Amino acid sequence: MDQSNTKLGLINGNVDINQVITTDGNEKKKVARRRWAILAKALKSPSGSEPSSPTDECSIRRISSFMLLKTQKLENVLQSIDTQAIDKIDKRTWYKYCMNIDEQEYFVVVGHKKRTFSAEDLMGFNNTGNICIWPSEETLTYYLVANLNLFHHKTVLELGGGMSCLAGLFCGKYASAKNVVLTDGNKISIENVEISMHLNKFTCPVSCQVFKWGETKSDVKFDVILSADCLFFDEARSALIDTIWDTLDINGIGLVMAPNRGNTLQNFIQQSENKGFKCREIKNYNNTVWERHLQLLENNDYDENIHYPILIELTKL
């Protein structure tokens, strides 16, 4: 058996959670194994299968939610649809992601594939979005639904939407946009988004596709570009900025949600301004989100540098 795979808890290409947790080693190795265990657990059973809590004891993030979204596991979804994708739909566990704003409920349905993820699935193009709903995605979605008028009759592109493209789904369902395109660089994510689209009714044309920053070319310009927590990897930052520049209409706006995370956000802003963007950094972009942020400051596990998403508006000068 390959020793490198064994050390990571990988057996026959699959993640063995028990081995990952129980293998002995020094502290750094234990942390690495714990991360693999968290990753495997999250991939096999999505976080948020029940109404979320602001802290997650089995998470590197520690703060897993701003309590803006609630989830409900759905049963018998096949009874409510008539589609050729029934086989793929049946291979997923389905969840209702909902929020309440001004006493009105908004929701979309998202599938999570029933399968064992292999080591190969964890490698390759950024798989971060395959894991869970991150706080930046949660807050961007909430901001979008609270400001649906910003997207009315607009063409909208979501970049790096991950396994759910949550903000884009809500936009397609409630914003009466002109059209919405959902994208991610990971094929598994887009396959899941495509199937999820079958269980949601939209008010405009909605499509999805694999879109790799710096590689995929597009002649189409969009009025609004959405991106949540896509600044995690330094090496991808320039490609993301170039992609936003190439796909954003001259009068359009980019909405990027991400925490400071050290110098990551400021580096993004600096590079964006060097590209020719005007960047507006908005810390208090929604009263409800801001109140949750202030409440969480009393939690010792909450570090606003890595947990609180900041909204960046990008426009072309």
PDB file of N, CA, C and O in Angstrom, residues 8 15-18 20-21 30-47 56-62 64 122 130-132 134:
ATOM      1  N   LEU A   8      -2.258   9.900   4.875  1.00  0.00           N
ATOM      2  CA  LEU A   8      -3.354  10.845   4.750  1.00  0.00           C
ATOM      3  C   LEU A   8      -4.697  10.188   5.023  1.00  0.00           C
ATOM      4  O   LEU A   8      -5.734  10.817   4.918  1.00  0.00           O
ATOM      5  N   VAL A  15     -11.103   8.277   1.332  1.00  0.00           N
ATOM      6  CA  VAL A  15     -10.711   8.805   2.628  1.00  0.00           C
ATOM      7  C   VAL A  15     -11.310   7.962   3.743  1.00  0.00           C
ATOM      8  O   VAL A  15     -12.522   7.799   3.830  1.00  0.00           O
ATOM      9  N   ASP A  16     -10.447   7.375   4.580  1.00  0.00           N
ATOM     10  CA  ASP A  16     -10.889   6.595   5.728  1.00  0.00           C
ATOM     11  C   ASP A  16     -10.877   7.509   6.948  1.00  0.00           C
ATOM     12  O   ASP A  16      -9.830   7.801   7.515  1.00  0.00           O
ATOM     13  N   ILE A  17     -12.058   7.975   7.366  1.00  0.00           N
ATOM     14  CA  ILE A  17     -12.142   8.945   8.457  1.00  0.00           C
ATOM     15  C   ILE A  17     -11.588   8.371   9.748  1.00  0.00           C
ATOM     16  O   ILE A  17     -10.869   9.034  10.495  1.00  0.00           O
ATOM     17  N   ASN A  18     -11.895   7.109  10.040  1.00  0.00           N
ATOM     18  CA  ASN A  18     -11.424   6.513  11.292  1.00  0.00           C
ATOM     19  C   ASN A  18      -9.911   6.485  11.357  1.00  0.00           C
ATOM     20  O   ASN A  18      -9.309   6.778  12.392  1.00  0.00           O
ATOM     21  N   VAL A  20      -7.843   8.427   9.715  1.00  0.00           N
ATOM     22  CA  VAL A  20      -7.346   9.791   9.795  1.00  0.00           C
ATOM     23  C   VAL A  20      -7.354  10.284  11.226  1.00  0.00           C
ATOM     24  O   VAL A  20      -6.426  10.921  11.702  1.00  0.00           O
ATOM     25  N   ILE A  21      -8.416   9.967  11.958  1.00  0.00           N
ATOM     26  CA  ILE A  21      -8.563  10.468  13.318  1.00  0.00           C
ATOM     27  C   ILE A  21      -7.649   9.734  14.293  1.00  0.00           C
ATOM     28  O   ILE A  21      -7.079  10.329  15.215  1.00  0.00           O
ATOM     29  N   LYS A  30      -1.037  15.671  13.193  1.00  0.00           N
ATOM     30  CA  LYS A  30      -2.393  15.505  13.713  1.00  0.00           C
ATOM     31  C   LYS A  30      -3.328  16.553  13.137  1.00  0.00           C
ATOM     32  O   LYS A  30      -4.473  16.270  12.800  1.00  0.00           O
ATOM     33  N   VAL A  31      -2.839  17.780  13.033  1.00  0.00           N
ATOM     34  CA  VAL A  31      -3.652  18.850  12.462  1.00  0.00           C
ATOM     35  C   VAL A  31      -3.984  18.545  11.009  1.00  0.00           C
ATOM     36  O   VAL A  31      -5.116  18.700  10.557  1.00  0.00           O
ATOM     37  N   ALA A  32      -2.972  18.088  10.262  1.00  0.00           N
ATOM     38  CA  ALA A  32      -3.194  17.759   8.850  1.00  0.00           C
ATOM     39  C   ALA A  32      -4.213  16.640   8.708  1.00  0.00           C
ATOM     40  O   ALA A  32      -5.114  16.702   7.861  1.00  0.00           O
ATOM     41  N   ARG A  33      -4.076  15.608   9.557  1.00  0.00           N
ATOM     42  CA  ARG A  33      -5.018  14.483   9.486  1.00  0.00           C
ATOM     43  C   ARG A  33      -6.421  14.921   9.879  1.00  0.00           C
ATOM     44  O   ARG A  33      -7.410  14.474   9.305  1.00  0.00           O
ATOM     45  N   ARG A  34      -6.488  15.809  10.859  1.00  0.00           N
ATOM     46  CA  ARG A  34      -7.798  16.303  11.293  1.00  0.00           C
ATOM     47  C   ARG A  34      -8.471  17.081  10.153  1.00  0.00           C
ATOM     48  O   ARG A  34      -9.672  16.957   9.930  1.00  0.00           O
ATOM     49  N   ARG A  35      -7.678  17.830   9.408  1.00  0.00           N
ATOM     50  CA  ARG A  35      -8.235  18.575   8.282  1.00  0.00           C
ATOM     51  C   ARG A  35      -8.765  17.629   7.209  1.00  0.00           C
ATOM     52  O   ARG A  35      -9.807  17.877   6.611  1.00  0.00           O
ATOM     53  N   TRP A  36      -8.026  16.547   6.968  1.00  0.00           N
ATOM     54  CA  TRP A  36      -8.514  15.557   6.004  1.00  0.00           C
ATOM     55  C   TRP A  36      -9.810  14.923   6.504  1.00  0.00           C
ATOM     56  O   TRP A  36     -10.715  14.643   5.724  1.00  0.00           O
ATOM     57  N   ALA A  37      -9.894  14.697   7.789  1.00  0.00           N
ATOM     58  CA  ALA A  37     -11.114  14.108   8.348  1.00  0.00           C
ATOM     59  C   ALA A  37     -12.295  15.056   8.190  1.00  0.00           C
ATOM     60  O   ALA A  37     -13.395  14.645   7.824  1.00  0.00           O
ATOM     61  N   ILE A  38     -12.061  16.337   8.458  1.00  0.00           N
ATOM     62  CA  ILE A  38     -13.110  17.335   8.309  1.00  0.00           C
ATOM     63  C   ILE A  38     -13.542  17.416   6.855  1.00  0.00           C
ATOM     64  O   ILE A  38     -14.736  17.451   6.530  1.00  0.00           O
ATOM     65  N   LEU A  39     -12.561  17.429   5.959  1.00  0.00           N
ATOM     66  CA  LEU A  39     -12.843  17.514   4.538  1.00  0.00           C
ATOM     67  C   LEU A  39     -13.668  16.327   4.082  1.00  0.00           C
ATOM     68  O   LEU A  39     -14.676  16.469   3.388  1.00  0.00           O
ATOM     69  N   ALA A  40     -13.252  15.134   4.501  1.00  0.00           N
ATOM     70  CA  ALA A  40     -13.973  13.927   4.103  1.00  0.00           C
ATOM     71  C   ALA A  40     -15.388  13.926   4.653  1.00  0.00           C
ATOM     72  O   ALA A  40     -16.347  13.591   3.962  1.00  0.00           O
ATOM     73  N   LYS A  41     -15.520  14.321   5.918  1.00  0.00           N
ATOM     74  CA  LYS A  41     -16.845  14.344   6.535  1.00  0.00           C
ATOM     75  C   LYS A  41     -17.765  15.330   5.832  1.00  0.00           C
ATOM     76  O   LYS A  41     -18.931  15.045   5.559  1.00  0.00           O
ATOM     77  N   ALA A  42     -17.226  16.504   5.503  1.00  0.00           N
ATOM     78  CA  ALA A  42     -18.029  17.530   4.856  1.00  0.00           C
ATOM     79  C   ALA A  42     -18.439  17.117   3.452  1.00  0.00           C
ATOM     80  O   ALA A  42     -19.548  17.375   3.007  1.00  0.00           O
ATOM     81  N   LEU A  43     -17.530  16.448   2.735  1.00  0.00           N
ATOM     82  CA  LEU A  43     -17.836  16.019   1.385  1.00  0.00           C
ATOM     83  C   LEU A  43     -18.879  14.916   1.371  1.00  0.00           C
ATOM     84  O   LEU A  43     -19.727  14.862   0.497  1.00  0.00           O
ATOM     85  N   LYS A  44     -18.834  14.052   2.363  1.00  0.00           N
ATOM     86  CA  LYS A  44     -19.768  12.927   2.389  1.00  0.00           C
ATOM     87  C   LYS A  44     -21.133  13.328   2.922  1.00  0.00           C
ATOM     88  O   LYS A  44     -22.149  12.795   2.525  1.00  0.00           O
ATOM     89  N   SER A  45     -21.188  14.239   3.861  1.00  0.00           N
ATOM     90  CA  SER A  45     -22.469  14.695   4.403  1.00  0.00           C
ATOM     91  C   SER A  45     -22.391  16.192   4.622  1.00  0.00           C
ATOM     92  O   SER A  45     -21.636  16.639   5.467  1.00  0.00           O
ATOM     93  N   PRO A  46     -23.126  16.970   3.843  1.00  0.00           N
ATOM     94  CA  PRO A  46     -22.968  18.417   3.846  1.00  0.00           C
ATOM     95  C   PRO A  46     -23.249  19.030   5.194  1.00  0.00           C
ATOM     96  O   PRO A  46     -24.164  18.631   5.900  1.00  0.00           O
ATOM     97  N   SER A  47     -22.424  20.032   5.553  1.00  0.00           N
ATOM     98  CA  SER A  47     -22.702  20.764   6.761  1.00  0.00           C
ATOM     99  C   SER A  47     -23.971  21.550   6.545  1.00  0.00           C
ATOM    100  O   SER A  47     -24.284  21.981   5.454  1.00  0.00           O
ATOM    101  N   ASP A  56     -18.894  25.772  14.921  1.00  0.00           N
ATOM    102  CA  ASP A  56     -18.817  24.382  14.485  1.00  0.00           C
ATOM    103  C   ASP A  56     -17.604  23.758  15.144  1.00  0.00           C
ATOM    104  O   ASP A  56     -16.477  24.079  14.831  1.00  0.00           O
ATOM    105  N   GLU A  57     -17.837  22.845  16.089  1.00  0.00           N
ATOM    106  CA  GLU A  57     -16.729  22.289  16.867  1.00  0.00           C
ATOM    107  C   GLU A  57     -15.794  21.453  16.016  1.00  0.00           C
ATOM    108  O   GLU A  57     -14.619  21.332  16.319  1.00  0.00           O
ATOM    109  N   CYS A  58     -16.287  20.855  14.937  1.00  0.00           N
ATOM    110  CA  CYS A  58     -15.435  20.030  14.082  1.00  0.00           C
ATOM    111  C   CYS A  58     -15.134  20.780  12.804  1.00  0.00           C
ATOM    112  O   CYS A  58     -15.481  20.352  11.714  1.00  0.00           O
ATOM    113  N   SER A  59     -14.508  21.928  12.937  1.00  0.00           N
ATOM    114  CA  SER A  59     -14.216  22.733  11.765  1.00  0.00           C
ATOM    115  C   SER A  59     -12.991  23.578  11.986  1.00  0.00           C
ATOM    116  O   SER A  59     -12.791  24.136  13.049  1.00  0.00           O
ATOM    117  N   ILE A  60     -12.157  23.677  10.950  1.00  0.00           N
ATOM    118  CA  ILE A  60     -11.017  24.573  11.008  1.00  0.00           C
ATOM    119  C   ILE A  60     -11.513  26.001  11.122  1.00  0.00           C
ATOM    120  O   ILE A  60     -10.886  26.840  11.747  1.00  0.00           O
ATOM    121  N   ARG A  61     -12.659  26.272  10.511  1.00  0.00           N
ATOM    122  CA  ARG A  61     -13.170  27.631  10.481  1.00  0.00           C
ATOM    123  C   ARG A  61     -13.650  28.084  11.856  1.00  0.00           C
ATOM    124  O   ARG A  61     -13.662  29.249  12.160  1.00  0.00           O
ATOM    125  N   ARG A  62     -14.102  27.147  12.672  1.00  0.00           N
ATOM    126  CA  ARG A  62     -14.656  27.420  13.994  1.00  0.00           C
ATOM    127  C   ARG A  62     -15.982  28.171  13.904  1.00  0.00           C
ATOM    128  O   ARG A  62     -16.964  27.755  14.479  1.00  0.00           O
ATOM    129  N   SER A  64     -18.933  28.876  11.669  1.00  0.00           N
ATOM    130  CA  SER A  64     -19.394  28.267  10.431  1.00  0.00           C
ATOM    131  C   SER A  64     -20.604  28.960   9.830  1.00  0.00           C
ATOM    132  O   SER A  64     -20.987  28.651   8.711  1.00  0.00           O
ATOM    133  N   LEU A 122     -10.400  15.356  -4.674  1.00  0.00           N
ATOM    134  CA  LEU A 122      -9.939  16.391  -3.762  1.00  0.00           C
ATOM    135  C   LEU A 122      -8.812  17.211  -4.362  1.00  0.00           C
ATOM    136  O   LEU A 122      -8.445  18.252  -3.813  1.00  0.00           O
ATOM    137  N   ASN A 130     -16.612  22.644  -3.010  1.00  0.00           N
ATOM    138  CA  ASN A 130     -17.268  21.348  -2.882  1.00  0.00           C
ATOM    139  C   ASN A 130     -17.586  20.984  -1.438  1.00  0.00           C
ATOM    140  O   ASN A 130     -18.225  19.971  -1.184  1.00  0.00           O
ATOM    141  N   ILE A 131     -17.109  21.782  -0.495  1.00  0.00           N
ATOM    142  CA  ILE A 131     -17.152  21.349   0.885  1.00  0.00           C
ATOM    143  C   ILE A 131     -18.406  21.788   1.623  1.00  0.00           C
ATOM    144  O   ILE A 131     -19.095  20.985   2.218  1.00  0.00           O
ATOM    145  N   CYS A 132     -18.735  23.065   1.589  1.00  0.00           N
ATOM    146  CA  CYS A 132     -19.812  23.555   2.420  1.00  0.00           C
ATOM    147  C   CYS A 132     -20.203  24.962   2.001  1.00  0.00           C
ATOM    148  O   CYS A 132     -19.633  25.536   1.089  1.00  0.00           O
ATOM    149  N   TRP A 134     -19.886  28.584   2.801  1.00  0.00           N
ATOM    150  CA  TRP A 134     -18.992  29.413   3.585  1.00  0.00           C
ATOM    151  C   TRP A 134     -19.688  30.703   4.001  1.00  0.00           C
ATOM    152  O   TRP A 134     -20.631  31.150   3.349  1.00  0.00           O
TER     153      TRP A 134
END
